[in-house]
PDB file of C-alpha atoms in Angstrom:
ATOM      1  CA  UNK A  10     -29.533 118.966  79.713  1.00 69.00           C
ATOM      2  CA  UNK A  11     -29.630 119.401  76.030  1.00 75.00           C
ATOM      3  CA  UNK A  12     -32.950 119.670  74.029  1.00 94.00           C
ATOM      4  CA  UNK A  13     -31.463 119.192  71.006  1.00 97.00           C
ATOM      5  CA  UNK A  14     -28.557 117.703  70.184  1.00 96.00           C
ATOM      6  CA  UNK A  15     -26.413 116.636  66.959  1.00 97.00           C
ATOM      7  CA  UNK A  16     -22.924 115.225  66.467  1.00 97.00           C
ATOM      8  CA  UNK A  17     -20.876 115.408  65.367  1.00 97.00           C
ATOM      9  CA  UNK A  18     -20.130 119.587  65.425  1.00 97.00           C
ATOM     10  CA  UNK A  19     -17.127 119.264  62.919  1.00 98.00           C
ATOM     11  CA  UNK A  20     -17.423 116.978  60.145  1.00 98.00           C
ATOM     12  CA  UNK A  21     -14.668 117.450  57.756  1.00 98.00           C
ATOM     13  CA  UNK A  22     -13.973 114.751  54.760  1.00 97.00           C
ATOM     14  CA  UNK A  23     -13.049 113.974  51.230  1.00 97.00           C
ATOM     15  CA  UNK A  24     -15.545 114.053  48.194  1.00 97.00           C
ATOM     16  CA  UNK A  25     -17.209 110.318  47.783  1.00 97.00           C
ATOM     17  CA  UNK A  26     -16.765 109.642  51.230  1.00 98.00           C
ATOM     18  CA  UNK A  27     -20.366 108.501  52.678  1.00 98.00           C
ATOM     19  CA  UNK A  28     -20.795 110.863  56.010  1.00 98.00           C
ATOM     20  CA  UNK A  29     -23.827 110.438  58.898  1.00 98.00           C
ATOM     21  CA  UNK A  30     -24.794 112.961  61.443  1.00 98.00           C
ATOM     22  CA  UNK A  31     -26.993 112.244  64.538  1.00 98.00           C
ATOM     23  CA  UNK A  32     -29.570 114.112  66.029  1.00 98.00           C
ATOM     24  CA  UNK A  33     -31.372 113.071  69.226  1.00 97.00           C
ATOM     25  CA  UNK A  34     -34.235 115.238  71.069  1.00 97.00           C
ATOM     26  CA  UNK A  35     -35.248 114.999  74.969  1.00 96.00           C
ATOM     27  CA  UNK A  36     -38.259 117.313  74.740  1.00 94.00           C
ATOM     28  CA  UNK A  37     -40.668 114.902  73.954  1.00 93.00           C
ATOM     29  CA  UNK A  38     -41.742 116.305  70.233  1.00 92.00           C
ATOM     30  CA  UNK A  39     -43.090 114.511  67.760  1.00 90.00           C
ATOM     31  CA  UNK A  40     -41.524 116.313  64.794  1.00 91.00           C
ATOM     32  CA  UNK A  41     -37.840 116.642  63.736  1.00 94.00           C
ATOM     33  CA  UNK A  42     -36.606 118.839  61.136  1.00 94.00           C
ATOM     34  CA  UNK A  43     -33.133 118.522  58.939  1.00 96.00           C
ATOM     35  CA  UNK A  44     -32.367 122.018  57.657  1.00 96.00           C
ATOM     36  CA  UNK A  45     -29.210 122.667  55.205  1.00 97.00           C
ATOM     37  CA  UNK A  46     -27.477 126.444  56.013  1.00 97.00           C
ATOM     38  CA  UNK A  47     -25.434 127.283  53.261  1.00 93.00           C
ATOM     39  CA  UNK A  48     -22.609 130.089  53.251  1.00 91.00           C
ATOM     40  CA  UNK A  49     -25.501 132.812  52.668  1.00 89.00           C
ATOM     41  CA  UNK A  50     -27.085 132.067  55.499  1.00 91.00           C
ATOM     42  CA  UNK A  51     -30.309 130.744  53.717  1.00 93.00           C
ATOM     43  CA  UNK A  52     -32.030 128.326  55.618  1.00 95.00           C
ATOM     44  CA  UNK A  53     -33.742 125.148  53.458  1.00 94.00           C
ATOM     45  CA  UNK A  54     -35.707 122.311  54.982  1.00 93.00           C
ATOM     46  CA  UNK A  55     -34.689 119.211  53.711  1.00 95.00           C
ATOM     47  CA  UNK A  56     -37.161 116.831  55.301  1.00 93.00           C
ATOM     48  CA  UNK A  57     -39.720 116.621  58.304  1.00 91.00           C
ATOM     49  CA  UNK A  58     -40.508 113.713  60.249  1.00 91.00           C
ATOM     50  CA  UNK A  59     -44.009 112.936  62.590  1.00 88.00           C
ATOM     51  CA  UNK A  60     -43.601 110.047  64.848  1.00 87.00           C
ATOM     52  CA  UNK A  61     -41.042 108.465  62.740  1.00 86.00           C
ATOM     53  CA  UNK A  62     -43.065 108.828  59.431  1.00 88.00           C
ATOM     54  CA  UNK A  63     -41.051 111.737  56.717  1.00 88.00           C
ATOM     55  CA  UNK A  64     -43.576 113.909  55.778  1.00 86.00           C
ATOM     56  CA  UNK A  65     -41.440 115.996  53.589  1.00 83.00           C
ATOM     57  CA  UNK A  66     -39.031 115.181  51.602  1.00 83.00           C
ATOM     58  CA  UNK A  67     -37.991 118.858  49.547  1.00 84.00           C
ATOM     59  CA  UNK A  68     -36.693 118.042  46.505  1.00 81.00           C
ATOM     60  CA  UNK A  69     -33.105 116.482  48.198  1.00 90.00           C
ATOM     61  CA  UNK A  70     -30.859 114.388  46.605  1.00 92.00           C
ATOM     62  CA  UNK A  71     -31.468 110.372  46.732  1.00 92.00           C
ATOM     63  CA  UNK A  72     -27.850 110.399  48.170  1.00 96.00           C
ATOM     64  CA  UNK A  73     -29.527 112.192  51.599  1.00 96.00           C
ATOM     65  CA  UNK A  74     -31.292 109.858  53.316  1.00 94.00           C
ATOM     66  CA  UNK A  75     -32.584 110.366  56.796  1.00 95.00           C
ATOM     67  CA  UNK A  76     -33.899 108.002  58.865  1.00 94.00           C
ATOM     68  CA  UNK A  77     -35.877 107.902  62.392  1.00 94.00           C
ATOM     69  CA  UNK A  78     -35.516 104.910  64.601  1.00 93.00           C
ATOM     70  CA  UNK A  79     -37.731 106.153  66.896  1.00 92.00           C
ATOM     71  CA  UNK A  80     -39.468 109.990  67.353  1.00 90.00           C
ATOM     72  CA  UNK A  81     -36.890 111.287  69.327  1.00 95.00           C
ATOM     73  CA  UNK A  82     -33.768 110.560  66.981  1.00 96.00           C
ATOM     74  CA  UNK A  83     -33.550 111.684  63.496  1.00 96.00           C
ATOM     75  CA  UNK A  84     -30.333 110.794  61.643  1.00 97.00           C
ATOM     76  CA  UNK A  85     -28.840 111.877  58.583  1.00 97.00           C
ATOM     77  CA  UNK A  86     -26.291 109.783  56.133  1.00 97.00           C
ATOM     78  CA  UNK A  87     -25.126 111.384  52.888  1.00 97.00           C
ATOM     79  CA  UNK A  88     -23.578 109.326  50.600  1.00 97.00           C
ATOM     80  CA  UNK A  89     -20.763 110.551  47.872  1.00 97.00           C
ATOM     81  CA  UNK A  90     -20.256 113.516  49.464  1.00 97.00           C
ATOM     82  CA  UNK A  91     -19.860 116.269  46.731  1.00 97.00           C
ATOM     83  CA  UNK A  92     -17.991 119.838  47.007  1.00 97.00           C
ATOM     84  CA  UNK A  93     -21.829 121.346  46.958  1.00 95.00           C
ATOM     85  CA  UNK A  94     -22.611 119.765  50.540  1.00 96.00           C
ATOM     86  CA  UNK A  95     -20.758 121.970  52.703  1.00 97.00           C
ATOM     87  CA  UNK A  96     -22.809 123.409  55.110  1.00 97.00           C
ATOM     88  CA  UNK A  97     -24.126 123.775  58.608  1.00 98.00           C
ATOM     89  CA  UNK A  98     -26.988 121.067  58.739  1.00 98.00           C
ATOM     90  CA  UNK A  99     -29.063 121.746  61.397  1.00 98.00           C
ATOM     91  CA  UNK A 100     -31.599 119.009  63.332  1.00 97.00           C
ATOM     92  CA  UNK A 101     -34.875 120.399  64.809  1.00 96.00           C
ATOM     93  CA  UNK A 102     -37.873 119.689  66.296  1.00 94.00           C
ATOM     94  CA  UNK A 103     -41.413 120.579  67.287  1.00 91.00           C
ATOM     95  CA  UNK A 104     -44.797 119.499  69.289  1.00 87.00           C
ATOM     96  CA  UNK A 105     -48.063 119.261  67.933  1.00 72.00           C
ATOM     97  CA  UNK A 106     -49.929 120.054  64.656  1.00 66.00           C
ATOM     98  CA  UNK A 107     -50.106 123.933  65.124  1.00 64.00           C
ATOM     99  CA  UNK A 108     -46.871 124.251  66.975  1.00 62.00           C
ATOM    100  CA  UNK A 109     -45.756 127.221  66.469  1.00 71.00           C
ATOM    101  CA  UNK A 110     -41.931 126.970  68.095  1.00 88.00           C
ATOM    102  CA  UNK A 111     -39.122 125.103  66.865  1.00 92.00           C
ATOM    103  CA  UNK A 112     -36.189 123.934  68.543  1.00 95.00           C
ATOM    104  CA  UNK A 113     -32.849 123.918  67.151  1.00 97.00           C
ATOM    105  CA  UNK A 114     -29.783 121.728  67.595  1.00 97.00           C
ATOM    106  CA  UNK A 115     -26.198 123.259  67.437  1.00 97.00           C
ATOM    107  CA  UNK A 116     -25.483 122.380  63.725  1.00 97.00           C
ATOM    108  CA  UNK A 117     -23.287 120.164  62.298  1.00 98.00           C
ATOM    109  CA  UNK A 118     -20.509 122.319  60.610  1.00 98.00           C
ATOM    110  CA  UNK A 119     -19.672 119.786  56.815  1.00 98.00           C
ATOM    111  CA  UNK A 120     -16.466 120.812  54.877  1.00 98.00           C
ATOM    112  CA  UNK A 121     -16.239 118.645  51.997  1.00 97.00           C
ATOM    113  CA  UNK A 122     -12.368 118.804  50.523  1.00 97.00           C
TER     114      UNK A 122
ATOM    115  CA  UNK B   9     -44.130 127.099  46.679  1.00 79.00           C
ATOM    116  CA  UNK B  10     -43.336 129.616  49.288  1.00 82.00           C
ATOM    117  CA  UNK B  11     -41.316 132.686  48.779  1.00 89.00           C
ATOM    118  CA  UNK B  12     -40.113 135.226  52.034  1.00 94.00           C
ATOM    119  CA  UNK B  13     -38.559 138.530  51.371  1.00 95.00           C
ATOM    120  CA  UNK B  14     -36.497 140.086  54.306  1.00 97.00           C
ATOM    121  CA  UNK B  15     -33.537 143.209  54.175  1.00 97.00           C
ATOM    122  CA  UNK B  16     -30.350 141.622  53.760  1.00 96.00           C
ATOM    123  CA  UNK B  17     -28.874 143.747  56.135  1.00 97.00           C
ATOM    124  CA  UNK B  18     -29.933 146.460  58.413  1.00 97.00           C
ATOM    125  CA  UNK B  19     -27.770 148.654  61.157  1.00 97.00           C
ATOM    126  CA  UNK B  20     -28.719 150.969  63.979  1.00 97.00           C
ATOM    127  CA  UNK B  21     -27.186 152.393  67.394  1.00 97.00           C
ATOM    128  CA  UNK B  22     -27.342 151.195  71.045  1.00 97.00           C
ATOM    129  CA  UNK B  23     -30.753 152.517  72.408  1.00 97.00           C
ATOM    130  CA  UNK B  24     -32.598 152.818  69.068  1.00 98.00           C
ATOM    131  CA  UNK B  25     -35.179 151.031  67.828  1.00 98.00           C
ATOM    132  CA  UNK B  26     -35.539 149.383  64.587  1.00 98.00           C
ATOM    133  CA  UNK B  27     -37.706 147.254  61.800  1.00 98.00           C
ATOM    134  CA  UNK B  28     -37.260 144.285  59.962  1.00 98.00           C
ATOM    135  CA  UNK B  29     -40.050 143.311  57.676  1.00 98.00           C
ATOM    136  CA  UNK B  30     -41.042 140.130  56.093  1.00 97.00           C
ATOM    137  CA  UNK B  31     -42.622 139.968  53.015  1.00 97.00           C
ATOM    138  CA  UNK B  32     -44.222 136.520  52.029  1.00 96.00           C
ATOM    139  CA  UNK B  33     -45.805 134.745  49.665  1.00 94.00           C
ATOM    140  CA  UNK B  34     -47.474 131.041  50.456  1.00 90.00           C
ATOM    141  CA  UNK B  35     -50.205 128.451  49.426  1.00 87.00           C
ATOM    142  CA  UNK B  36     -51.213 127.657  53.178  1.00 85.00           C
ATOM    143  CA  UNK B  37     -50.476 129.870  55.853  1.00 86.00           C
ATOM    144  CA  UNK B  38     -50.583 129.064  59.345  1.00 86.00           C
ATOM    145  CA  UNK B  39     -48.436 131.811  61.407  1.00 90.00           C
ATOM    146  CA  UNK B  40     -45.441 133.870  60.760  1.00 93.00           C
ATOM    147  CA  UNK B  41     -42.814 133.456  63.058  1.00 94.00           C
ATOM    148  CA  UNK B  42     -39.178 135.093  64.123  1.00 96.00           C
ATOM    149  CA  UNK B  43     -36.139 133.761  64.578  1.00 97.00           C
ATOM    150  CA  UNK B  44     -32.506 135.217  66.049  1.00 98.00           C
ATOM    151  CA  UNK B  45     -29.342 133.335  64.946  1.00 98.00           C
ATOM    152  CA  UNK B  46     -26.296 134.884  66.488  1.00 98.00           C
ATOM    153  CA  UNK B  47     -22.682 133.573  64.297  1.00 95.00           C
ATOM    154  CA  UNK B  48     -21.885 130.496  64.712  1.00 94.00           C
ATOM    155  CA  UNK B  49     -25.064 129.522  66.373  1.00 96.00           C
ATOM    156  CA  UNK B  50     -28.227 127.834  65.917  1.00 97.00           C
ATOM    157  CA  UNK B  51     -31.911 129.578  64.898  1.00 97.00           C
ATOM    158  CA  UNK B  52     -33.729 130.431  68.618  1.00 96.00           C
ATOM    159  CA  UNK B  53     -37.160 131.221  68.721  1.00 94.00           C
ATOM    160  CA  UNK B  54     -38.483 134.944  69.635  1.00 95.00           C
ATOM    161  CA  UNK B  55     -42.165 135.019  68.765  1.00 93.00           C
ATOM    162  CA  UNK B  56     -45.040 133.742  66.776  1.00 92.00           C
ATOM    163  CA  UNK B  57     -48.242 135.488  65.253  1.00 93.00           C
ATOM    164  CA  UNK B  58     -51.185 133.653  63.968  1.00 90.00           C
ATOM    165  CA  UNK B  59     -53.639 136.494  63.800  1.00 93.00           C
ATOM    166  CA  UNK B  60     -53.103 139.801  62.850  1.00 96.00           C
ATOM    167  CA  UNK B  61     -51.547 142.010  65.206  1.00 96.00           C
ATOM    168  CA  UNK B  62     -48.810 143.465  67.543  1.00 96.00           C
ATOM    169  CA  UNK B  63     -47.304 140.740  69.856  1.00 94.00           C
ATOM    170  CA  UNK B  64     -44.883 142.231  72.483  1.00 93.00           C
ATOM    171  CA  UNK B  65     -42.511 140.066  74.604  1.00 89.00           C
ATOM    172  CA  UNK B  66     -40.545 142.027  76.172  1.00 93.00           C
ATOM    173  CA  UNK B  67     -38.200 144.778  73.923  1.00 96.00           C
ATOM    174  CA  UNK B  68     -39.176 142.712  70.725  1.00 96.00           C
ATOM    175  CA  UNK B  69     -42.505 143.321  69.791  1.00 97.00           C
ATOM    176  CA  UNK B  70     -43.680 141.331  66.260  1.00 97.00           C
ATOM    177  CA  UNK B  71     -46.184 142.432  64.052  1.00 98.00           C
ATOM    178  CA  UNK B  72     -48.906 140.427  61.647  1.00 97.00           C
ATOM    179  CA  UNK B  73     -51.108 141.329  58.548  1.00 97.00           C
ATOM    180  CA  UNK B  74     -52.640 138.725  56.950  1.00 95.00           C
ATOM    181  CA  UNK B  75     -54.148 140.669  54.258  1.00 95.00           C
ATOM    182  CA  UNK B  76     -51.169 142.306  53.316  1.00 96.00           C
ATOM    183  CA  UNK B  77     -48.867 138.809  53.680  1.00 95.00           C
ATOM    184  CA  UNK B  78     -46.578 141.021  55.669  1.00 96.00           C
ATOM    185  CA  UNK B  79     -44.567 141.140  59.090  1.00 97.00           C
ATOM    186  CA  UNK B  80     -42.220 142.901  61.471  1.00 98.00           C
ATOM    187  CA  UNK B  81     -40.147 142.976  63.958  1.00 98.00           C
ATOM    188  CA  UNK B  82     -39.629 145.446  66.056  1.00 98.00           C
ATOM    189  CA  UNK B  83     -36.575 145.793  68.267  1.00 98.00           C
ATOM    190  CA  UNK B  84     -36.278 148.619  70.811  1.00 97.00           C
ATOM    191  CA  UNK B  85     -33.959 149.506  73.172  1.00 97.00           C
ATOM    192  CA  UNK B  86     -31.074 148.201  71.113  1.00 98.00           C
ATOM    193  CA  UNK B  87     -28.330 146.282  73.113  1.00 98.00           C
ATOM    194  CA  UNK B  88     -24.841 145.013  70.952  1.00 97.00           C
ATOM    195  CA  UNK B  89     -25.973 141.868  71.746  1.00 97.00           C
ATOM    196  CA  UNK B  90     -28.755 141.887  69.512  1.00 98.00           C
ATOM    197  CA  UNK B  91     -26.328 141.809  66.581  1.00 98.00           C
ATOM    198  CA  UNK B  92     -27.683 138.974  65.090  1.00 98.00           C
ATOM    199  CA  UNK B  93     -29.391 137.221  61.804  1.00 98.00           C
ATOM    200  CA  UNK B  94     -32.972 137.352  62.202  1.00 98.00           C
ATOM    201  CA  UNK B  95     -35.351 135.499  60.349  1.00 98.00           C
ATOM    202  CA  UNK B  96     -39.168 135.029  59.584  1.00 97.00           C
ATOM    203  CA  UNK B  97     -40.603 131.913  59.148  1.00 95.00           C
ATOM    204  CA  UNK B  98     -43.985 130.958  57.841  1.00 93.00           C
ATOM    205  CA  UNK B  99     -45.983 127.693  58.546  1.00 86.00           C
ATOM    206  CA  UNK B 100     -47.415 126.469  55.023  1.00 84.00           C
ATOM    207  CA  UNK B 101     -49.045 123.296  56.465  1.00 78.00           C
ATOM    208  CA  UNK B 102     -48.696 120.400  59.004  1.00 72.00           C
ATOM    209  CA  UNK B 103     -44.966 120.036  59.648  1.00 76.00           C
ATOM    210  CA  UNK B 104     -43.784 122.627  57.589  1.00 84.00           C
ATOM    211  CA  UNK B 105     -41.493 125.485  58.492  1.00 89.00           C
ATOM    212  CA  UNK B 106     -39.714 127.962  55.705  1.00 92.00           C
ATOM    213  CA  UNK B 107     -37.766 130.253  56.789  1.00 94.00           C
ATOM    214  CA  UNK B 108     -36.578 133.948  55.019  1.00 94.00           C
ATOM    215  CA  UNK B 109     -33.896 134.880  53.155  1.00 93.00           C
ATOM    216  CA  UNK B 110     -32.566 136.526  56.650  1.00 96.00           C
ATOM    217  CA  UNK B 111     -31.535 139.945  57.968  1.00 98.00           C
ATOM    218  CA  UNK B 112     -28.194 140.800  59.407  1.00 98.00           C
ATOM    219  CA  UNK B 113     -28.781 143.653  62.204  1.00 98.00           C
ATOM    220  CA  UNK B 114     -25.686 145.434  63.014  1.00 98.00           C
ATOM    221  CA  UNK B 115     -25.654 147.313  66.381  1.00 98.00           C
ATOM    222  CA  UNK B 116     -22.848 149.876  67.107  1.00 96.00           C
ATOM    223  CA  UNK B 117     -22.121 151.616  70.139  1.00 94.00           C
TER     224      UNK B 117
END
């Protein structure tokens, strides 16, 4: 059974188009995590969610917008998809205030053409 | 903000043992932790230190000075399947996690 999972794992699609990746968590945590991996490697955190509340928003684009239906989903919908976007997005999550391990999804591979 | 400093890349031989430090810089700080990333796959978690220290699980051993804003990780007994990106990450704050610029071990036989 999955801990962490996103889809889709490809994503591949036109600039403009408007684009939204899932991300669903069966450990019971009440913090999810988008993180954007570009071609370096580098690791950002876009936002951070408690118990369906964003607590962090870093300085993303308006045209990312995540939303959390409930604590164990966290989605992501990007709107006019732009050549910059490309990236492995990856969904996470976490327990507790001073949790100090984070689970990770298997990333959402975006190619924007 | 918060700022971590890692090697960009570092190699070694089956059977040796090597280093990766983390430099970091941060305006709350609660625990420095690693992370292995293997190519094309996601972050997984490898240890945590909140107080200064040497935490050992297993052949990876991390290490903690608070002082000095400064980590390692130690690796020994290198397998080829420990090629891998490894990262640190601090905690700044409440549901918070940034993460290092990365190091890419190489392991050759």
């Amino acid at each position: 059974d999955t801990a962490v999972s996103q889809t889709p794992k490809y994503l591949v699609t036109q600039m403009g188009n408007d684009k939204s990746i899932k991300c669903e968590q069966n450990l019971g945590h009440d913090t999810m995590y988008w993180y954007k991996q570009d071609s370096k490697k580098f690791l950002k955190i876009m936002f951070s969610y408690n118990n369906k509340e964003l607590i962090i928003n870093e300085t993303v684009p308006n045209r990312f917008s995540p939303k959390s239906p409930d604590k164990a989903h966290l989605n992501l919908h990007i709107n006019s998809l732009e050549l910059g976007d490309s990236a492995v997005y990856f969904c996470a999550s976490s327990q507790g205030r001073f949790n100090t391990e984070a689970f990770f999804g298997q990333g959402t591979r975006l190619t924007v053409v | 903000g918060q700022s971590l400093e890692q090697p960009s890349e570092v190699t070694a031989v089956e059977g040796a043992i090597v280093q990766i430090n983390c430099t970091y810089q941060t305006s709350g700080f609660y625990g420095l932790s690693w992370y292995q990333q293997h190519d094309g796959g996601a972050p997984t978690f490898l240890s945590y230190n909140a107080l200064d220290g040497l935490e050992e699980t297993g052949r990876f051993s991390s290490f903690l000075s608070r002082s000095d804003s400064y980590g390692y990780l130690l690796l020994q007994e290198l397998q080829m399947k420990d090629s891998a990106s490894y990262f640190c990450a601090v905690r700044p704050g409440f549901q918070k996690l940034v993460f290092g610029t990365g190091t890419r071990l190489l392991v050759s036989p």
